[in-house]
């Protein structure tokens, strides 16, 4: 039987989740999709998660979906066709050249807002569903990652772009350093609905609603093979570390899981959350084939 783990919701003290009479919006945010196995895992898990959590919005980080590095227009279209509302990216945003024009023309796909203005794409968007307007912001950390401008100053411009017209705001802080993510969470507490971290591909255990009402987690993890090393076939990753020689990396397909968070937005306070819950689930097992008819 497949392992299953769901971490119980971390609620803000004194705050109540929607009671079914006036439920707030729910945002399912899913961490870095790794390779086609990550895309398939998402699309196969989504019907189950829709039934279980009825998310208003589905937002995914897609920076690794094209063979482990970058994203193509075809892969992005497949995600939108599968019910994804917005796609965020990160340090691998420009790995595939064919995505550049698409980043300019498709409003719902974001590269970090603190990349240079001359680089293709944009870092904010607004999506609307069931009368709720969600602003999405993608940022890149500045430690150990290449981003032309500071996440901590450009977030102000991004929030200014979104203005007062959005009901909720989700920020994907794609960063290596936990310190940058924690600092951004505190800095935006009370100003946005959620700050979620991506990039390390490993989920952290610190999901909670901060005192000002912002749902926060340092990293949601990846949607891809747990049997590899942050997405790469483990024997190749180990060989590279042991020999310190160049090794060609391929995406592992072993033991794929979806990793994300479900954010319950406040029904009464704009840009505020009442709970954040980790969503960690294995790719559903294929339905068993029916037995062949008996010959006698
Ligand atoms: Fe990344
Ligand atoms: Fe990634």
mmCIF file of C-alpha atoms and ligand atoms in Angstrom:
data_model
loop_
_atom_site.group_PDB
_atom_site.id
_atom_site.type_symbol
_atom_site.label_atom_id
_atom_site.label_comp_id
_atom_site.label_asym_id
_atom_site.label_seq_id
_atom_site.Cartn_x
_atom_site.Cartn_y
_atom_site.Cartn_z
ATOM 1 C CA UNK A 1 0.000 0.000 0.000
ATOM 2 C CA UNK A 2 1.264 3.428 -0.886
ATOM 3 C CA UNK A 3 2.519 5.571 1.949
ATOM 4 C CA UNK A 4 0.445 8.648 2.624
ATOM 5 C CA UNK A 5 1.222 11.573 4.803
ATOM 6 C CA UNK A 6 -0.798 14.669 5.419
ATOM 7 C CA UNK A 7 0.372 17.143 7.995
ATOM 8 C CA UNK A 8 -2.422 18.675 10.015
ATOM 9 C CA UNK A 9 -3.320 22.292 9.382
ATOM 10 C CA UNK A 10 -1.363 24.953 11.229
ATOM 11 C CA UNK A 11 -3.919 27.522 12.253
ATOM 12 C CA UNK A 12 -3.448 31.063 13.413
ATOM 13 C CA UNK A 13 -4.324 31.493 17.096
ATOM 14 C CA UNK A 14 -7.783 33.007 17.445
ATOM 15 C CA UNK A 15 -8.612 32.528 13.781
ATOM 16 C CA UNK A 16 -11.204 30.114 12.444
ATOM 17 C CA UNK A 17 -11.219 28.379 9.087
ATOM 18 C CA UNK A 18 -14.281 28.778 6.876
ATOM 19 C CA UNK A 19 -17.157 26.893 8.474
ATOM 20 C CA UNK A 20 -18.830 25.970 5.221
ATOM 21 C CA UNK A 21 -21.310 28.851 5.339
ATOM 22 C CA UNK A 22 -18.953 31.596 4.246
ATOM 23 C CA UNK A 23 -15.830 29.739 3.157
ATOM 24 C CA UNK A 24 -12.847 31.797 2.107
ATOM 25 C CA UNK A 25 -10.909 31.009 -1.044
ATOM 26 C CA UNK A 26 -8.449 28.138 -0.934
ATOM 27 C CA UNK A 27 -5.125 28.215 -2.768
ATOM 28 C CA UNK A 28 -3.363 24.990 -3.652
ATOM 29 C CA UNK A 29 0.276 25.873 -4.287
ATOM 30 C CA UNK A 30 2.441 23.050 -5.640
ATOM 31 C CA UNK A 31 6.249 23.002 -5.511
ATOM 32 C CA UNK A 32 8.671 22.670 -8.394
ATOM 33 C CA UNK A 33 7.392 20.174 -10.974
ATOM 34 C CA UNK A 34 10.392 18.079 -11.995
ATOM 35 C CA UNK A 35 10.301 16.626 -15.509
ATOM 36 C CA UNK A 36 7.378 14.999 -17.256
ATOM 37 C CA UNK A 37 6.995 12.713 -14.254
ATOM 38 C CA UNK A 38 6.345 15.812 -12.134
ATOM 39 C CA UNK A 39 3.771 17.101 -14.615
ATOM 40 C CA UNK A 40 2.006 13.733 -14.763
ATOM 41 C CA UNK A 41 2.049 13.431 -10.970
ATOM 42 C CA UNK A 42 0.397 16.837 -10.635
ATOM 43 C CA UNK A 43 -2.267 16.088 -13.246
ATOM 44 C CA UNK A 44 -3.051 12.697 -11.702
ATOM 45 C CA UNK A 45 -3.186 14.044 -8.138
ATOM 46 C CA UNK A 46 -5.290 17.103 -9.002
ATOM 47 C CA UNK A 47 -8.695 15.353 -9.313
ATOM 48 C CA UNK A 48 -8.145 13.761 -5.894
ATOM 49 C CA UNK A 49 -7.042 17.060 -4.363
ATOM 50 C CA UNK A 50 -9.964 18.916 -5.945
ATOM 51 C CA UNK A 51 -12.357 16.444 -4.378
ATOM 52 C CA UNK A 52 -10.596 16.597 -1.030
ATOM 53 C CA UNK A 53 -9.909 20.333 -0.716
ATOM 54 C CA UNK A 54 -11.951 22.075 -3.455
ATOM 55 C CA UNK A 55 -9.206 24.648 -4.159
ATOM 56 C CA UNK A 56 -10.358 27.917 -5.701
ATOM 57 C CA UNK A 57 -6.912 28.442 -7.260
ATOM 58 C CA UNK A 58 -4.126 26.095 -8.292
ATOM 59 C CA UNK A 59 -0.684 27.696 -8.657
ATOM 60 C CA UNK A 60 2.427 25.665 -9.453
ATOM 61 C CA UNK A 61 6.140 26.312 -9.751
ATOM 62 C CA UNK A 62 7.133 24.983 -13.180
ATOM 63 C CA UNK A 63 10.840 25.872 -13.440
ATOM 64 C CA UNK A 64 11.975 22.232 -13.791
ATOM 65 C CA UNK A 65 9.160 20.766 -15.831
ATOM 66 C CA UNK A 66 11.005 20.528 -19.188
ATOM 67 C CA UNK A 67 13.331 17.579 -18.671
ATOM 68 C CA UNK A 68 14.369 18.884 -15.248
ATOM 69 C CA UNK A 69 15.445 22.377 -16.385
ATOM 70 C CA UNK A 70 13.202 25.183 -17.588
ATOM 71 C CA UNK A 71 9.788 25.126 -19.198
ATOM 72 C CA UNK A 72 8.486 25.082 -22.783
ATOM 73 C CA UNK A 73 5.303 26.694 -24.135
ATOM 74 C CA UNK A 74 3.945 23.180 -24.764
ATOM 75 C CA UNK A 75 4.491 22.137 -21.131
ATOM 76 C CA UNK A 76 2.985 25.398 -19.853
ATOM 77 C CA UNK A 77 -0.080 24.982 -22.084
ATOM 78 C CA UNK A 78 -0.523 21.422 -20.813
ATOM 79 C CA UNK A 79 -0.533 22.720 -17.224
ATOM 80 C CA UNK A 80 -3.060 25.466 -17.987
ATOM 81 C CA UNK A 81 -5.241 22.923 -19.850
ATOM 82 C CA UNK A 82 -5.056 20.697 -16.769
ATOM 83 C CA UNK A 83 -6.586 23.407 -14.579
ATOM 84 C CA UNK A 84 -3.560 25.347 -13.336
ATOM 85 C CA UNK A 85 -4.388 29.034 -12.825
ATOM 86 C CA UNK A 86 -0.849 30.464 -12.699
ATOM 87 C CA UNK A 87 2.741 29.225 -13.097
ATOM 88 C CA UNK A 88 5.737 30.614 -11.220
ATOM 89 C CA UNK A 89 9.379 29.993 -12.155
ATOM 90 C CA UNK A 90 12.844 30.647 -10.740
ATOM 91 C CA UNK A 91 16.535 30.431 -11.583
ATOM 92 C CA UNK A 92 15.826 28.019 -14.496
ATOM 93 C CA UNK A 93 13.258 30.336 -16.128
ATOM 94 C CA UNK A 94 15.423 30.989 -19.203
ATOM 95 C CA UNK A 95 16.904 27.543 -19.756
ATOM 96 C CA UNK A 96 14.713 26.934 -22.831
ATOM 97 C CA UNK A 97 14.887 29.683 -25.436
ATOM 98 C CA UNK A 98 11.514 28.846 -26.955
ATOM 99 C CA UNK A 99 9.820 30.067 -23.774
ATOM 100 C CA UNK A 100 11.053 33.677 -24.110
ATOM 101 C CA UNK A 101 8.228 35.046 -26.352
ATOM 102 C CA UNK A 102 5.683 33.051 -24.355
ATOM 103 C CA UNK A 103 6.862 34.687 -21.132
ATOM 104 C CA UNK A 104 6.032 38.057 -22.682
ATOM 105 C CA UNK A 105 2.694 37.062 -24.212
ATOM 106 C CA UNK A 106 1.105 34.827 -21.556
ATOM 107 C CA UNK A 107 0.048 36.839 -18.484
ATOM 108 C CA UNK A 108 -0.369 33.807 -16.192
ATOM 109 C CA UNK A 109 3.268 32.610 -16.314
ATOM 110 C CA UNK A 110 5.726 34.504 -14.111
ATOM 111 C CA UNK A 111 9.478 34.796 -13.859
ATOM 112 C CA UNK A 112 10.903 36.452 -10.735
ATOM 113 C CA UNK A 113 9.837 40.099 -10.512
ATOM 114 C CA UNK A 114 13.337 41.104 -9.374
ATOM 115 C CA UNK A 115 15.051 39.898 -12.543
ATOM 116 C CA UNK A 116 16.218 42.745 -14.780
ATOM 117 C CA UNK A 117 13.549 44.674 -16.632
ATOM 118 C CA UNK A 118 15.277 43.905 -19.942
ATOM 119 C CA UNK A 119 14.888 40.157 -19.394
ATOM 120 C CA UNK A 120 11.838 38.453 -20.957
ATOM 121 C CA UNK A 121 8.610 38.121 -19.016
ATOM 122 C CA UNK A 122 7.028 39.698 -15.970
ATOM 123 C CA UNK A 123 6.776 38.908 -12.272
ATOM 124 C CA UNK A 124 3.148 39.536 -11.255
ATOM 125 C CA UNK A 125 -0.290 38.535 -12.465
ATOM 126 C CA UNK A 126 -3.893 38.555 -11.314
ATOM 127 C CA UNK A 127 -6.195 35.569 -11.792
ATOM 128 C CA UNK A 128 -9.888 35.529 -10.975
ATOM 129 C CA UNK A 129 -12.212 32.682 -10.058
ATOM 130 C CA UNK A 130 -15.582 32.521 -8.279
ATOM 131 C CA UNK A 131 -15.491 36.298 -7.936
ATOM 132 C CA UNK A 132 -12.176 36.230 -6.034
ATOM 133 C CA UNK A 133 -9.145 38.042 -7.446
ATOM 134 C CA UNK A 134 -5.774 36.549 -6.569
ATOM 135 C CA UNK A 135 -2.547 38.438 -7.176
ATOM 136 C CA UNK A 136 0.513 36.241 -7.654
ATOM 137 C CA UNK A 137 4.100 37.455 -7.277
ATOM 138 C CA UNK A 138 7.264 35.492 -8.098
ATOM 139 C CA UNK A 139 10.565 36.551 -6.523
ATOM 140 C CA UNK A 140 14.096 35.176 -6.548
ATOM 141 C CA UNK A 141 16.420 35.182 -3.585
ATOM 142 C CA UNK A 142 19.707 37.074 -3.981
ATOM 143 C CA UNK A 143 22.013 34.725 -2.039
ATOM 144 C CA UNK A 144 23.627 32.041 -4.264
ATOM 145 C CA UNK A 145 21.215 32.860 -7.101
ATOM 146 C CA UNK A 146 21.482 35.265 -9.981
ATOM 147 C CA UNK A 147 18.823 37.955 -9.756
ATOM 148 C CA UNK A 148 19.588 41.452 -11.033
ATOM 149 C CA UNK A 149 17.731 43.328 -8.320
ATOM 150 C CA UNK A 150 16.908 42.905 -4.644
ATOM 151 C CA UNK A 151 13.849 40.836 -3.779
ATOM 152 C CA UNK A 152 13.330 43.044 -0.740
ATOM 153 C CA UNK A 153 12.978 46.285 -2.669
ATOM 154 C CA UNK A 154 11.312 44.930 -5.800
ATOM 155 C CA UNK A 155 8.518 43.327 -3.779
ATOM 156 C CA UNK A 156 7.324 46.844 -2.974
ATOM 157 C CA UNK A 157 7.073 47.669 -6.675
ATOM 158 C CA UNK A 158 5.307 44.344 -7.318
ATOM 159 C CA UNK A 159 2.745 44.990 -4.577
ATOM 160 C CA UNK A 160 2.279 48.501 -5.934
ATOM 161 C CA UNK A 161 1.574 47.003 -9.390
ATOM 162 C CA UNK A 162 -1.144 44.815 -7.918
ATOM 163 C CA UNK A 163 -2.699 47.819 -6.186
ATOM 164 C CA UNK A 164 -5.828 47.528 -4.073
ATOM 165 C CA UNK A 165 -7.843 45.593 -6.610
ATOM 166 C CA UNK A 166 -6.914 42.081 -5.456
ATOM 167 C CA UNK A 167 -8.590 40.151 -2.634
ATOM 168 C CA UNK A 168 -5.583 37.949 -1.874
ATOM 169 C CA UNK A 169 -1.886 37.833 -2.705
ATOM 170 C CA UNK A 170 0.382 34.796 -2.985
ATOM 171 C CA UNK A 171 4.156 35.339 -3.097
ATOM 172 C CA UNK A 172 6.480 32.530 -4.317
ATOM 173 C CA UNK A 173 9.953 33.328 -2.949
ATOM 174 C CA UNK A 174 12.274 31.093 -4.984
ATOM 175 C CA UNK A 175 15.436 31.083 -2.902
ATOM 176 C CA UNK A 176 18.324 28.990 -1.697
ATOM 177 C CA UNK A 177 18.854 30.670 1.674
ATOM 178 C CA UNK A 178 16.313 30.016 4.409
ATOM 179 C CA UNK A 179 17.215 33.353 6.018
ATOM 180 C CA UNK A 180 15.966 35.327 3.015
ATOM 181 C CA UNK A 181 12.687 33.426 2.973
ATOM 182 C CA UNK A 182 12.061 33.812 6.715
ATOM 183 C CA UNK A 183 12.915 37.533 6.527
ATOM 184 C CA UNK A 184 10.532 38.076 3.609
ATOM 185 C CA UNK A 185 7.764 36.262 5.493
ATOM 186 C CA UNK A 186 8.154 38.592 8.477
ATOM 187 C CA UNK A 187 8.494 41.645 6.262
ATOM 188 C CA UNK A 188 5.217 40.906 4.456
ATOM 189 C CA UNK A 189 3.271 39.626 7.476
ATOM 190 C CA UNK A 190 -0.099 41.360 7.478
ATOM 191 C CA UNK A 191 0.321 42.642 3.905
ATOM 192 C CA UNK A 192 -0.131 39.480 1.808
ATOM 193 C CA UNK A 193 -2.108 36.252 2.177
ATOM 194 C CA UNK A 194 0.850 33.907 1.837
ATOM 195 C CA UNK A 195 4.610 33.753 1.365
ATOM 196 C CA UNK A 196 5.687 30.311 0.177
ATOM 197 C CA UNK A 197 9.256 29.228 -0.521
ATOM 198 C CA UNK A 198 10.472 27.088 -3.418
ATOM 199 C CA UNK A 199 13.792 26.008 -5.032
ATOM 200 C CA UNK A 200 15.393 23.606 -2.548
ATOM 201 C CA UNK A 201 12.973 20.807 -3.536
ATOM 202 C CA UNK A 202 12.791 19.727 0.129
ATOM 203 C CA UNK A 203 9.687 20.518 2.202
ATOM 204 C CA UNK A 204 10.268 22.228 5.522
ATOM 205 C CA UNK A 205 8.283 21.706 8.737
ATOM 206 C CA UNK A 206 7.673 25.350 9.627
ATOM 207 C CA UNK A 207 4.339 26.071 7.925
ATOM 208 C CA UNK A 208 2.222 28.409 10.031
ATOM 209 C CA UNK A 209 0.153 31.558 9.944
ATOM 210 C CA UNK A 210 2.241 34.450 11.246
ATOM 211 C CA UNK A 211 0.690 36.804 13.849
ATOM 212 C CA UNK A 212 -0.322 39.395 11.244
ATOM 213 C CA UNK A 213 -2.260 36.813 9.209
ATOM 214 C CA UNK A 214 0.226 35.768 6.506
ATOM 215 C CA UNK A 215 0.540 32.042 5.826
ATOM 216 C CA UNK A 216 4.218 31.121 5.605
ATOM 217 C CA UNK A 217 6.433 28.132 4.800
ATOM 218 C CA UNK A 218 10.146 28.177 4.015
ATOM 219 C CA UNK A 219 9.908 25.527 1.282
ATOM 220 C CA UNK A 220 6.988 23.517 -0.031
ATOM 221 C CA UNK A 221 9.223 20.872 -1.656
ATOM 222 C CA UNK A 222 9.054 19.507 -5.206
ATOM 223 C CA UNK A 223 6.619 17.479 -7.243
ATOM 224 C CA UNK A 224 8.784 14.751 -8.639
ATOM 225 C CA UNK A 225 10.873 11.722 -7.787
ATOM 226 C CA UNK A 226 11.661 11.165 -4.140
ATOM 227 C CA UNK A 227 13.921 8.297 -5.272
ATOM 228 C CA UNK A 228 16.477 10.717 -6.712
ATOM 229 C CA UNK A 229 18.580 13.568 -5.347
ATOM 230 C CA UNK A 230 16.383 16.694 -5.602
ATOM 231 C CA UNK A 231 15.150 15.318 -8.940
ATOM 232 C CA UNK A 232 18.329 13.795 -10.420
ATOM 233 C CA UNK A 233 18.939 10.024 -10.704
ATOM 234 C CA UNK A 234 20.633 9.231 -7.420
ATOM 235 C CA UNK A 235 23.488 7.131 -8.830
ATOM 236 C CA UNK A 236 24.490 10.044 -11.092
ATOM 237 C CA UNK A 237 24.330 12.570 -8.245
ATOM 238 C CA UNK A 238 26.389 10.295 -6.005
ATOM 239 C CA UNK A 239 28.950 9.646 -8.776
ATOM 240 C CA UNK A 240 29.345 13.384 -9.292
ATOM 241 C CA UNK A 241 29.909 13.949 -5.570
ATOM 242 C CA UNK A 242 32.303 11.006 -5.192
ATOM 243 C CA UNK A 243 34.441 11.583 -8.318
ATOM 244 C CA UNK A 244 34.107 15.398 -8.524
ATOM 245 C CA UNK A 245 34.059 14.923 -12.296
ATOM 246 C CA UNK A 246 31.395 16.081 -14.778
ATOM 247 C CA UNK A 247 28.477 13.668 -14.902
ATOM 248 C CA UNK A 248 25.488 13.913 -17.220
ATOM 249 C CA UNK A 249 22.380 14.273 -15.066
ATOM 250 C CA UNK A 250 19.045 12.721 -15.961
ATOM 251 C CA UNK A 251 15.724 13.121 -14.185
ATOM 252 C CA UNK A 252 14.832 10.263 -11.881
ATOM 253 C CA UNK A 253 11.397 8.708 -12.270
ATOM 254 C CA UNK A 254 11.472 6.791 -9.014
ATOM 255 C CA UNK A 255 8.788 7.234 -6.364
ATOM 256 C CA UNK A 256 7.099 10.443 -7.547
ATOM 257 C CA UNK A 257 5.237 12.542 -4.988
ATOM 258 C CA UNK A 258 3.312 15.765 -5.093
ATOM 259 C CA UNK A 259 4.441 18.311 -2.522
ATOM 260 C CA UNK A 260 2.617 21.541 -1.856
ATOM 261 C CA UNK A 261 0.495 23.490 0.560
ATOM 262 C CA UNK A 262 -3.171 24.345 0.867
ATOM 263 C CA UNK A 263 -3.768 27.884 2.084
ATOM 264 C CA UNK A 264 -7.170 28.739 3.505
ATOM 265 C CA UNK A 265 -7.793 32.429 2.941
ATOM 266 C CA UNK A 266 -9.809 34.522 5.350
ATOM 267 C CA UNK A 267 -13.409 35.032 4.245
ATOM 268 C CA UNK A 268 -13.584 38.343 6.076
ATOM 269 C CA UNK A 269 -10.122 39.941 6.027
ATOM 270 C CA UNK A 270 -8.537 40.640 2.642
ATOM 271 C CA UNK A 271 -4.957 39.463 2.084
ATOM 272 C CA UNK A 272 -5.093 37.287 5.161
ATOM 273 C CA UNK A 273 -5.010 33.533 5.784
ATOM 274 C CA UNK A 274 -6.573 31.366 8.463
ATOM 275 C CA UNK A 275 -4.573 28.172 7.917
ATOM 276 C CA UNK A 276 -1.785 26.543 5.935
ATOM 277 C CA UNK A 277 -1.612 22.784 5.538
ATOM 278 C CA UNK A 278 1.104 20.748 3.861
ATOM 279 C CA UNK A 279 -0.065 18.481 1.069
ATOM 280 C CA UNK A 280 2.302 15.558 0.549
ATOM 281 C CA UNK A 281 1.016 12.661 -1.503
ATOM 282 C CA UNK A 282 2.401 9.913 -3.747
ATOM 283 C CA UNK A 283 1.439 9.673 -7.395
ATOM 284 C CA UNK A 284 -1.713 7.549 -7.456
ATOM 285 C CA UNK A 285 -1.078 3.902 -8.296
ATOM 286 C CA UNK A 286 -2.441 2.869 -11.700
ATOM 287 C CA UNK A 287 -5.789 1.074 -11.527
ATOM 288 C CA UNK A 288 -5.255 -2.701 -11.488
ATOM 289 C CA UNK A 289 -5.930 -4.367 -14.811
ATOM 290 C CA UNK A 290 -8.940 -6.636 -14.751
ATOM 291 C CA UNK A 291 -8.035 -10.324 -14.787
ATOM 292 C CA UNK A 292 -8.253 -12.041 -18.204
ATOM 293 C CA UNK A 293 -11.313 -14.240 -18.582
ATOM 294 C CA UNK A 294 -10.734 -17.795 -17.458
ATOM 295 C CA UNK A 295 -10.305 -20.281 -20.292
ATOM 296 C CA UNK A 296 -12.001 -23.066 -18.543
HETATM 297 FE FE1 LIG B 1 15.353 26.753 -8.586
HETATM 298 FE FE1 LIG B 2 13.510 23.856 -8.802
#
